[in-house]
XYZ file of C-alpha atoms in Angstrom:
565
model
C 67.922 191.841 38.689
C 66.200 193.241 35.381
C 69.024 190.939 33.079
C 68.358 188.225 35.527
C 64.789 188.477 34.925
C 64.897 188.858 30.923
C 67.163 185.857 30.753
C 65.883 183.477 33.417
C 62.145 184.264 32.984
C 61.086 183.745 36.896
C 57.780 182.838 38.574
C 58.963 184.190 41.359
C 61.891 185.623 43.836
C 63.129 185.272 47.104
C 65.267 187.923 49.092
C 67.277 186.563 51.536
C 69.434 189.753 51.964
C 69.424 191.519 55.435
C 67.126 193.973 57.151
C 69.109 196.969 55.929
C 69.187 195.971 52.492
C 66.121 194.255 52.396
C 64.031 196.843 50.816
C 66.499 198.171 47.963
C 66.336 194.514 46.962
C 62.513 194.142 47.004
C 62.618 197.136 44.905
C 64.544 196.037 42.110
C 62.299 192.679 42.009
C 59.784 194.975 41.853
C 61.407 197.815 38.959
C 62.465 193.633 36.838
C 58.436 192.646 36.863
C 59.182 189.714 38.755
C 55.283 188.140 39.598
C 56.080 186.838 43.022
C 58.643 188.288 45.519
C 59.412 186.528 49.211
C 61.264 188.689 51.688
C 62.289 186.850 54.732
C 64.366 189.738 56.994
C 62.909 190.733 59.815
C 63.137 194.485 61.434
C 63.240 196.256 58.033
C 63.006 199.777 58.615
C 59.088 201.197 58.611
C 60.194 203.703 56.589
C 61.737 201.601 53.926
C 58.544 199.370 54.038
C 56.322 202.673 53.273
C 58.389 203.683 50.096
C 58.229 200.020 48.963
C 54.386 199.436 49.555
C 54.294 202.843 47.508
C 55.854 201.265 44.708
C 53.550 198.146 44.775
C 50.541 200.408 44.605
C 51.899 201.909 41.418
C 52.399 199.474 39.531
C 50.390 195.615 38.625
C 52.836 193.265 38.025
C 54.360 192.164 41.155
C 53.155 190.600 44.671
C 54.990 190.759 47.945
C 54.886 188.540 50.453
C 56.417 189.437 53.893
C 58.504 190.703 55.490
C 59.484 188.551 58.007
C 57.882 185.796 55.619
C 59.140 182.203 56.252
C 57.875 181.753 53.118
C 55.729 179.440 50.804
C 55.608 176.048 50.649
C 53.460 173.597 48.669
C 53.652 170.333 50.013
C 51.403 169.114 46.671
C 55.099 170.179 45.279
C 53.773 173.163 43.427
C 56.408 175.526 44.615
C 59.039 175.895 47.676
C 60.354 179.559 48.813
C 61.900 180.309 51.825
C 63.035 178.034 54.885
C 60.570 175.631 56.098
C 61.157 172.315 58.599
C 60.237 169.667 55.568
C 60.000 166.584 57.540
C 57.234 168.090 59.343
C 55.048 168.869 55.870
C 52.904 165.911 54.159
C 50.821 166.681 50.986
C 47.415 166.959 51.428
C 44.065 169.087 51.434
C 44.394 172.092 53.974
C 45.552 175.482 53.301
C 47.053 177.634 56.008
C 47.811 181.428 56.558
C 50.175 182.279 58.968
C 51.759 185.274 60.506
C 54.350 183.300 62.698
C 56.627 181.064 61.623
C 56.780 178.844 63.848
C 52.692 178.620 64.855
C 52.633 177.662 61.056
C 55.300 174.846 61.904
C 53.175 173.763 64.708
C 49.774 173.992 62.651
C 51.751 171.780 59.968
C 52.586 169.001 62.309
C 49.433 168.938 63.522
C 47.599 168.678 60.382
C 50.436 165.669 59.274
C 49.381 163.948 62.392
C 45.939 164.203 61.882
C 46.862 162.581 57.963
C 44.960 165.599 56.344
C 48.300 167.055 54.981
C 48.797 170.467 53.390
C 48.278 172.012 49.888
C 49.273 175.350 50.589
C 51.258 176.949 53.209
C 51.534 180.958 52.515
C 53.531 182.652 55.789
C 52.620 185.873 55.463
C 54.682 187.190 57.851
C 54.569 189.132 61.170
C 55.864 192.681 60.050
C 53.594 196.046 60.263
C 53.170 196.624 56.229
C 53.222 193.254 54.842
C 52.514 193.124 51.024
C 50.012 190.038 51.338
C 47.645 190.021 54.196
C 45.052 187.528 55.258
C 42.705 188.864 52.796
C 44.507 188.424 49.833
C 45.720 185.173 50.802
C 42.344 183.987 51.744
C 41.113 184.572 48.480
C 43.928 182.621 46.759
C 42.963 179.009 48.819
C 39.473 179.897 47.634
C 39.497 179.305 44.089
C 42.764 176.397 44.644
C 40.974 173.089 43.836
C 43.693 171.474 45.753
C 42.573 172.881 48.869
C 39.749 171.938 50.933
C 39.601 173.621 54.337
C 41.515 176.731 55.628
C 43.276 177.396 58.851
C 44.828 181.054 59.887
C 46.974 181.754 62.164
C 46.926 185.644 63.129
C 47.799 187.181 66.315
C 48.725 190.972 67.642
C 48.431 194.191 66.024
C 46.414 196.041 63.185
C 43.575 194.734 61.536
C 44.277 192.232 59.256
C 42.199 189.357 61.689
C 38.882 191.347 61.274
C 39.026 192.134 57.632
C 39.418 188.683 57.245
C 36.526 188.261 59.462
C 34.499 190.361 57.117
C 35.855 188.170 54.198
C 34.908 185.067 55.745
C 30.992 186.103 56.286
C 30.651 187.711 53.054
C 32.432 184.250 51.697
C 29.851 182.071 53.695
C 27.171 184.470 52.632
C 27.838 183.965 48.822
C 28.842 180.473 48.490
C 26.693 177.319 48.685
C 29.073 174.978 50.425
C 32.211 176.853 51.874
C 35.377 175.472 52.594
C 35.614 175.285 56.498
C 37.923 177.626 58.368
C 39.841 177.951 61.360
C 41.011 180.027 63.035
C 44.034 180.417 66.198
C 45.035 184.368 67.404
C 47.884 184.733 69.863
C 48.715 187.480 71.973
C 46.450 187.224 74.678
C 48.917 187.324 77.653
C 50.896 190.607 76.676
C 52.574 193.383 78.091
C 50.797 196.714 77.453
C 53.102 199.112 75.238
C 55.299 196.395 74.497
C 56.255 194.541 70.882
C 55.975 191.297 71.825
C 58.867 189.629 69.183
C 57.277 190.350 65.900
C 57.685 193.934 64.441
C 53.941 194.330 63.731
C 53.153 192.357 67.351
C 52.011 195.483 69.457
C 48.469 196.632 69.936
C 48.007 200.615 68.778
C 45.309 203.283 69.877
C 42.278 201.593 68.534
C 43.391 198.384 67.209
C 41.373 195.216 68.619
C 43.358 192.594 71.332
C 43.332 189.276 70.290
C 39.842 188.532 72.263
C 38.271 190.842 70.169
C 39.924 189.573 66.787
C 38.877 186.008 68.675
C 35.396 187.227 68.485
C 34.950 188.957 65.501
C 36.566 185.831 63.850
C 34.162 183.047 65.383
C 31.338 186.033 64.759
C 32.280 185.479 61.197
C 31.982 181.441 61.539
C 35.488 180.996 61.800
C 35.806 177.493 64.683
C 38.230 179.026 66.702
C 41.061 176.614 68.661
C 43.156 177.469 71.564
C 46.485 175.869 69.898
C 47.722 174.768 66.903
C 47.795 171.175 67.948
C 44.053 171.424 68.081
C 43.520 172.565 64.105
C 44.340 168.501 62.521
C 41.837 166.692 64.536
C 39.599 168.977 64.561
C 39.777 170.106 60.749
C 39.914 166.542 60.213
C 36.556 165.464 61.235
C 34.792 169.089 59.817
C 36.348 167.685 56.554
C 35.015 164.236 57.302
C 31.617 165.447 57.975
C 31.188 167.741 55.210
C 32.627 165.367 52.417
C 31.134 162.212 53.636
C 27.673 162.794 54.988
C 24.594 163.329 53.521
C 21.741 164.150 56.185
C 19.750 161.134 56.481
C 16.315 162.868 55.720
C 17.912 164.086 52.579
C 18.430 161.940 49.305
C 19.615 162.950 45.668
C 18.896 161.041 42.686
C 21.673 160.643 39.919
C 21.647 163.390 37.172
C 20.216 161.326 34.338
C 16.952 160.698 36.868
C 16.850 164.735 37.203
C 17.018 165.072 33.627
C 14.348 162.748 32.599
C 12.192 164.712 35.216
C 12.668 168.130 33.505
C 11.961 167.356 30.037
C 9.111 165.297 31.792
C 7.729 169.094 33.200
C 8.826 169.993 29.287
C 11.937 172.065 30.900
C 14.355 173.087 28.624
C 17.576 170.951 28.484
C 20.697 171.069 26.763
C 23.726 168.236 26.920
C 26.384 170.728 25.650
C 27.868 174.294 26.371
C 30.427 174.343 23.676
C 29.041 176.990 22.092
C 29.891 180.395 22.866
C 27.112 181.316 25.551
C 26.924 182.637 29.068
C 26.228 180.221 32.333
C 24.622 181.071 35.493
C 23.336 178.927 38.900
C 19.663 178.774 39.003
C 18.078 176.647 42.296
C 14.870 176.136 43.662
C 15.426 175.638 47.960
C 14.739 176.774 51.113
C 15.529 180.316 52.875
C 16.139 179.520 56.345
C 16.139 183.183 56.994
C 12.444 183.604 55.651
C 11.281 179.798 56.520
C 10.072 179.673 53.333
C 11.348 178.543 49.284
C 13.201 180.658 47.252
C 15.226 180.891 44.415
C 18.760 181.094 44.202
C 21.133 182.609 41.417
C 24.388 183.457 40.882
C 26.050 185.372 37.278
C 28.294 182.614 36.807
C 28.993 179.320 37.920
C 32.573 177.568 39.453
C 33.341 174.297 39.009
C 34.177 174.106 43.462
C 30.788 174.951 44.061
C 32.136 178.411 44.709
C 29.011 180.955 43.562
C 30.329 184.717 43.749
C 27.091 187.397 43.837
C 24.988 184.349 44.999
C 21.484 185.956 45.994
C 18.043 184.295 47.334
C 14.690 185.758 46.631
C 12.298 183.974 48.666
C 8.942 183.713 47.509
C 5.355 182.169 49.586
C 4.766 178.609 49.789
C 2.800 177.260 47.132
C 2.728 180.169 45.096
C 4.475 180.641 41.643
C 7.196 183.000 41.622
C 6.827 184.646 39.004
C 6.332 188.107 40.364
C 10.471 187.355 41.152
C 11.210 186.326 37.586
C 11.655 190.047 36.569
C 13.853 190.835 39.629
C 16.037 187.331 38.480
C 16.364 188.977 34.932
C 17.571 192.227 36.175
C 19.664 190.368 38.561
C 21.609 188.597 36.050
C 21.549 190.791 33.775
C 20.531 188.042 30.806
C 18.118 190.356 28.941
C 14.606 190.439 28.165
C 15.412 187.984 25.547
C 15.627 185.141 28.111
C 12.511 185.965 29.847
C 10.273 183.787 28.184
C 12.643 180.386 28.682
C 13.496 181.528 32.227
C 9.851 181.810 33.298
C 9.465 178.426 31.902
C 12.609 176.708 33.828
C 11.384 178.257 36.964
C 8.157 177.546 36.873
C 8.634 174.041 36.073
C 10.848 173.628 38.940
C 9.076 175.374 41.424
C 6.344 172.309 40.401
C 8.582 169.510 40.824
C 9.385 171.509 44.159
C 6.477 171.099 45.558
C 4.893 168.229 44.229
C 7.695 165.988 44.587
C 8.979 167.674 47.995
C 12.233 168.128 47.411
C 14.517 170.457 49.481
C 17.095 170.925 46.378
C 16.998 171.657 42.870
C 19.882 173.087 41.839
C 20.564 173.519 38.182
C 23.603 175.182 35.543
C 21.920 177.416 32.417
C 23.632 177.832 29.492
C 22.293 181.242 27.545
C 22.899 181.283 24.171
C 23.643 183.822 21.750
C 20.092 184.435 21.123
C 19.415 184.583 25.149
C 17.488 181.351 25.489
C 18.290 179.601 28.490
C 18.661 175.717 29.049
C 19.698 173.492 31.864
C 23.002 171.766 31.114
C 23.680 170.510 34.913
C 21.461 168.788 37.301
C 21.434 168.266 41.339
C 18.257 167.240 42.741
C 18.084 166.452 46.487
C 14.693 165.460 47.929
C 13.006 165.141 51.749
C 13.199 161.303 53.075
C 11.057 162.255 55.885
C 7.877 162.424 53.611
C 8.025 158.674 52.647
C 9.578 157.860 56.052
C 7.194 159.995 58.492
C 4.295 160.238 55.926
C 4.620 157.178 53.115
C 4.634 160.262 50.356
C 6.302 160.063 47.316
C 7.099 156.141 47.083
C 7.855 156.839 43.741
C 10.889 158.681 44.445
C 12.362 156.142 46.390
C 13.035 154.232 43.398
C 14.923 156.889 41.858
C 17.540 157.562 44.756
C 21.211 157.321 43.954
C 22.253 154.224 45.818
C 26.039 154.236 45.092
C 26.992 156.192 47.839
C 25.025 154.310 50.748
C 26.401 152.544 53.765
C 25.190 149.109 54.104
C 25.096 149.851 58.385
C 23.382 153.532 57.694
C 20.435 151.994 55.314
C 19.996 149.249 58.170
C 19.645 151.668 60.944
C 16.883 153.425 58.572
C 14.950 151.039 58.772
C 14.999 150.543 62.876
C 14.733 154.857 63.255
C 18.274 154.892 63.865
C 20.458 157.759 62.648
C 23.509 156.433 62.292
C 26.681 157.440 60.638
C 29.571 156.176 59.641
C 32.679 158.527 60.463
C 36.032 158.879 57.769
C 38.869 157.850 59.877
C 40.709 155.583 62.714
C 37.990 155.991 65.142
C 37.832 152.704 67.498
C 34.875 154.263 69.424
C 31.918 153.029 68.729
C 28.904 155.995 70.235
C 25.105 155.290 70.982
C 23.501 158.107 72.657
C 19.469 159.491 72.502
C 18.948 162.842 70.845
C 21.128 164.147 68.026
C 22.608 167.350 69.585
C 23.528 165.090 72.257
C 25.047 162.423 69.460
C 27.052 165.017 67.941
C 28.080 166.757 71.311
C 28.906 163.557 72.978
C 31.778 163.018 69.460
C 33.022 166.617 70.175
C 33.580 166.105 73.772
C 35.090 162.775 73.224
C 37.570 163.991 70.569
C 38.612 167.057 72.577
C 39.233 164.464 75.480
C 41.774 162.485 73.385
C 39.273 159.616 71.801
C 38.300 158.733 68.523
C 34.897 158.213 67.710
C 34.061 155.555 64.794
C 30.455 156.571 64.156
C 27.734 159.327 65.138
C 24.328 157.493 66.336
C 21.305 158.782 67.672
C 18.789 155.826 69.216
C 15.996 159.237 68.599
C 14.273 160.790 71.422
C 11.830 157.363 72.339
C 14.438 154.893 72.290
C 13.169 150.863 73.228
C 15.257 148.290 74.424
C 15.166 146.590 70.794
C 16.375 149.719 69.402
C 19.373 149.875 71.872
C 19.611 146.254 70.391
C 19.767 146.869 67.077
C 22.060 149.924 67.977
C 24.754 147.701 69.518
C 24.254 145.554 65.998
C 24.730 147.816 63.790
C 28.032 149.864 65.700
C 29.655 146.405 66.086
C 29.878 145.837 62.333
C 32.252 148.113 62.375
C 35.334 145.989 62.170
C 37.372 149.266 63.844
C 35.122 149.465 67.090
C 36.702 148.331 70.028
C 34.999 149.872 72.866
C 31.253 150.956 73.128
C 30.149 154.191 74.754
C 26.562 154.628 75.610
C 25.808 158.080 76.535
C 22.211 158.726 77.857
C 20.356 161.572 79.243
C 16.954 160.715 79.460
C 14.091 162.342 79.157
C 11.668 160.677 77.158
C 14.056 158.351 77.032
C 13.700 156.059 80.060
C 17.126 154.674 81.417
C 15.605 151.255 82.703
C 14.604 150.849 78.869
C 18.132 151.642 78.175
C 19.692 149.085 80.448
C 17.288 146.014 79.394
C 18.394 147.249 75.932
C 21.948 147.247 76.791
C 21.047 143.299 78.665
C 19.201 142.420 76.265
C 22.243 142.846 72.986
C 24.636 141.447 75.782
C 22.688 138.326 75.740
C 21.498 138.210 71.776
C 24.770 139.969 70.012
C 27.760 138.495 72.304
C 28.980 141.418 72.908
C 33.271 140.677 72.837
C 34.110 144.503 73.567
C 34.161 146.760 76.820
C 31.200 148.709 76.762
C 30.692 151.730 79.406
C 27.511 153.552 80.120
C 26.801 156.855 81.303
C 23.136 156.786 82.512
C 21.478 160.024 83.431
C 17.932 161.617 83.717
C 14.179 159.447 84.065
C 14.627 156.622 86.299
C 18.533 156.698 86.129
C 18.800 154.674 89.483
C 16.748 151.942 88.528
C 18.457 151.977 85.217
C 21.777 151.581 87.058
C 20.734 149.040 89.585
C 19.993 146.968 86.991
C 23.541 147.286 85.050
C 24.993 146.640 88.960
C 22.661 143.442 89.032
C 23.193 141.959 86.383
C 26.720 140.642 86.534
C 27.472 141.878 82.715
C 31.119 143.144 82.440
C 30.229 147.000 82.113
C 31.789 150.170 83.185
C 29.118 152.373 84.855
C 28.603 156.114 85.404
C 26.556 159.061 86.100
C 29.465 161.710 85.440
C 29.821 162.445 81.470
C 33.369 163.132 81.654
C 34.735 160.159 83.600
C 32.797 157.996 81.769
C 34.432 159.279 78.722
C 37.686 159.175 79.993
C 37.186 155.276 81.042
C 35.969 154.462 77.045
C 39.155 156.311 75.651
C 41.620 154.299 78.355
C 39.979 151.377 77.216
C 39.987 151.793 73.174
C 43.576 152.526 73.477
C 43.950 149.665 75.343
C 42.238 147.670 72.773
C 44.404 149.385 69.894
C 47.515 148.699 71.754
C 46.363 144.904 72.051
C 45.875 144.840 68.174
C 48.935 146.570 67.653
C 50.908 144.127 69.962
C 48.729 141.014 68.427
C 49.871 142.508 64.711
């Protein structure tokens, strides 16, 4: 192995040989430097495992991953080691952990399906000592820029599901926008005392069954799934949502707008960081914890958004914070010498904060040798609802970064709608009152088999022109082919609903089935009017059937387009 290694010059090894044998060969990959060692066998001896993770703890040079490892795969085509089902694998965005095999073969196919693909596949095997738990693993996907959500697949025995359950909250603790993860543990029909297949698959004196690892997992903020077939839809639309959507009563402005605001509050800027320097994350926004602003830092800055040490010191509302300059010094550890141009950058901030209400001001320093401190990045994010609820800050308005708005979403501003368009194949086209409601009423749907198209909310006092304009704006959407109204009212009154829903039938010429679940104030008059009316539409009071009936019918409607194609 050593003359193989000094001649060849390997990334990385695999070990194919038996159980027996399995650890004399992981040691000599180990003794030859080799960076990345993959042991497949199954059933080493425990013994054999302890003398070999002794050896890894001596020395720096090496990783193993397994036993019983199917392997790694890149389906980006980074790397291949180890046996894996190809025509099931499609490049893509999602990085998954596995312990089994074939639950990683499953969550693959599942992911293809859902056209999200893979970046990273790491099977880190179901044995007791593996050399590369969840942990380890987890912080791998973190920093890949290939990878954009994270799926693991643990089950049985030890630990390694909660210490990745401590990973994941201290992740989403430090980190501004964290890659999504989730999460799948089986084991929870076993046999007391018994391995169940894997060599690590058993539960020991004070180890956690897999509803406790379920828990402390979801705890953690994990979205935990009941199969693998579940993890590509549903990482699919997480992804959607947190790629494509903006909240409506948010708006940025582009970075050269943000700029010519801070040298306008006579902040200090700076277009370059070529120099040799230090760079940190300085923002002004809100501490949901505290209900109040504060200011968030971080030592150093990653280009993913990815802050480690991130820390908030929140600070009263309208008040300048400088008492928490000092503690933002100490923090980062920049020196007394950048004091004096800190104070000034957050100070100046903290103004446009509050006196152009934004919720977002999040900014890259650059300290130079001399520990002055500049702003080299800008992303400014400010509160709609002040010009929409309270005509504030017109001015601002004018200064909102237009290229990424939706024709349909700007249209439905302007009627109180919320709508938003959804990343995908979705044929169902949703109007429902309330957004909790809006974005329970997609979850439900998808878990039922459909595929939404958009999210809408008509807002809690909905009138029949709004339901209009509601059915106007969903049917743009060249994909929609069935409409699913979803009511509950409260303030909402159904029989406003229902001369709404006559009223776009007659104006819009409505071409598509449309079904309507009515429920709440005046629901019976609401649906005696539907009945009465002699419109084609599928009625109900029961939130599942109804749901059912829309799905039937947009599958019907893609199968016609199909056939029609």
């Amino acid at each position: 192995m050593r003359a193989a290694k000094e001649q060849l010059k390997p990334d990385a090894t695999a070990v194919y040989v038996a159980a027996h044998q399995a650890a004399t060969a992981i040691e000599e990959a180990i003794e030859a430097e080799v960076p990345l060692i993959v042991a497949v066998a199954e059933h080493i001896p425990l013994h054999d495992l302890l003398r070999v993770q002794s050896m890894l703890r001596s020395q720096s040079k090496s990783r193993l991953v397994g036993a019983n490892s199917p392997g790694i795969i890149s389906a980006t085509g980074r790397c291949r080691i180890g046996f894996h089902p190809l025509p099931t694998f499609r490049a893509g965005k999602v990085g998954i952990i596995a312990k089994s095999g074939t639950l990683s073969y499953e969550t693959v196919a599942s992911t293809s399906r859902a056209g999200i693909g893979q970046s990273l596949v790491i099977g880190i095997g179901g044995d007791v000592l593996p050399g590369t738990d969840f942990v380890d693993a987890l912080r791998i996907l973190e920093h890949d820029d290939n990878t954009e959500g994270i799926i693991i697949v643990g089950e049985i025995g030890g630990r390694a599901e909660e210490d990745a359950a401590a990973w994941i909250h201290d992740y989403r603790t430090r980190t501004i926008n964290p890659k999504p993860i989730m999460a799948l543990v089986a084991g929870a029909q076993t046999v007391p005392g018994r391995v169940m297949g894997h060599a690590g698959a058993f539960i020991s004196s004070g180890e956690g069954d897999a509803m406790s690892k379920v828990r402390a997992l979801e705890d953690a903020g994990a979205i935990i799934v009941r199969h693998p077939s579940k993890f590509g839809e549903g990482m699919k639309e997480i992804l959607a949502k947190r790629n494509s959507i903006v909240p409506l009563r948010n708006f940025y402005i582009p970075e050269f707008r943000a700029f010519d605001l801070l040298k306008s509050y006579q902040i200090p800027v700076s277009k370059t960081s070529d120099m040799p320097g230090t760079e940190y994350l300085l923002a002004i926004s809100i501490d949901r914890s505290t209900l109040s602003p504060c200011i968030i830092v971080a030592p150093q800055t990653m280009i993913d958004n990815t802050y480690p040490g991130i820390r908030r010191f929140p600070f009263e509302y309208h008040m300048l914070p400088g008492s928490c300059v000092n503690s933002v010094v100490e923090y980062l550890q920049c020196g007394s010498a950048s004091l004096p141009s800190l104070s000034k950058i957050v100070n100046g901030l903290t103004d446009i904060f509050f006196e152009k209400e934004a919720f977002l001001l999040e900014t890259r320093l650059f300290r130079n040798q001399e520990g002055e401190l500049a702003v080299i990045n800008a992303r400014f994010g400010f509160d709609d609802a002040a010009y929409r609820s309270s005509k504030r800050q017109e001015d601002m308005q004018g200064l909102r970064d237009k290229k990424n708005d939706v024709t349909e979403e700007v249209d439905a501003e302007r009627d109180g709608i919320v709508y938003i368009k959804l990343i995908g194949d979705g044929t169902i086209g949703t109007l429902v009152n309330g957004a909790g409601l809006a974005m329970n009423t997609n979850d439900a749907m998808t878990d039922l088999g459909g595929k939404c198209a958009n999210f809408l909310d008509t807002g809690g006092k909905a009138t029949s022109e709004t339901v209009k304009s509601s059915f106007r704006i969903i049917l743009k959407d060249p994909r929609v082919n069935t409409v699913f109204v979803n009511i509950f009212g409260g303030l909402t009154l159904c029989d406003i609903i229902a001369e709404g829903i006559m009223l776009a039938y007659k104006n819009l010429g409505i071409s598509v089935p449309v079904v309507v679940r009515l429920r709440g104030t005046n629901e019976e008059i609401g649906q005696r009017m539907i009945a009465e009316s002699g419109l084609s539409l599928h009625v109900f009071d029961d939130f599942e059937e109804a749901a059912k009936k829309a799905i039937e019918l947009s599958q019907r409607g893609t199968c016609s387009s199909m056939d029609r194609t």
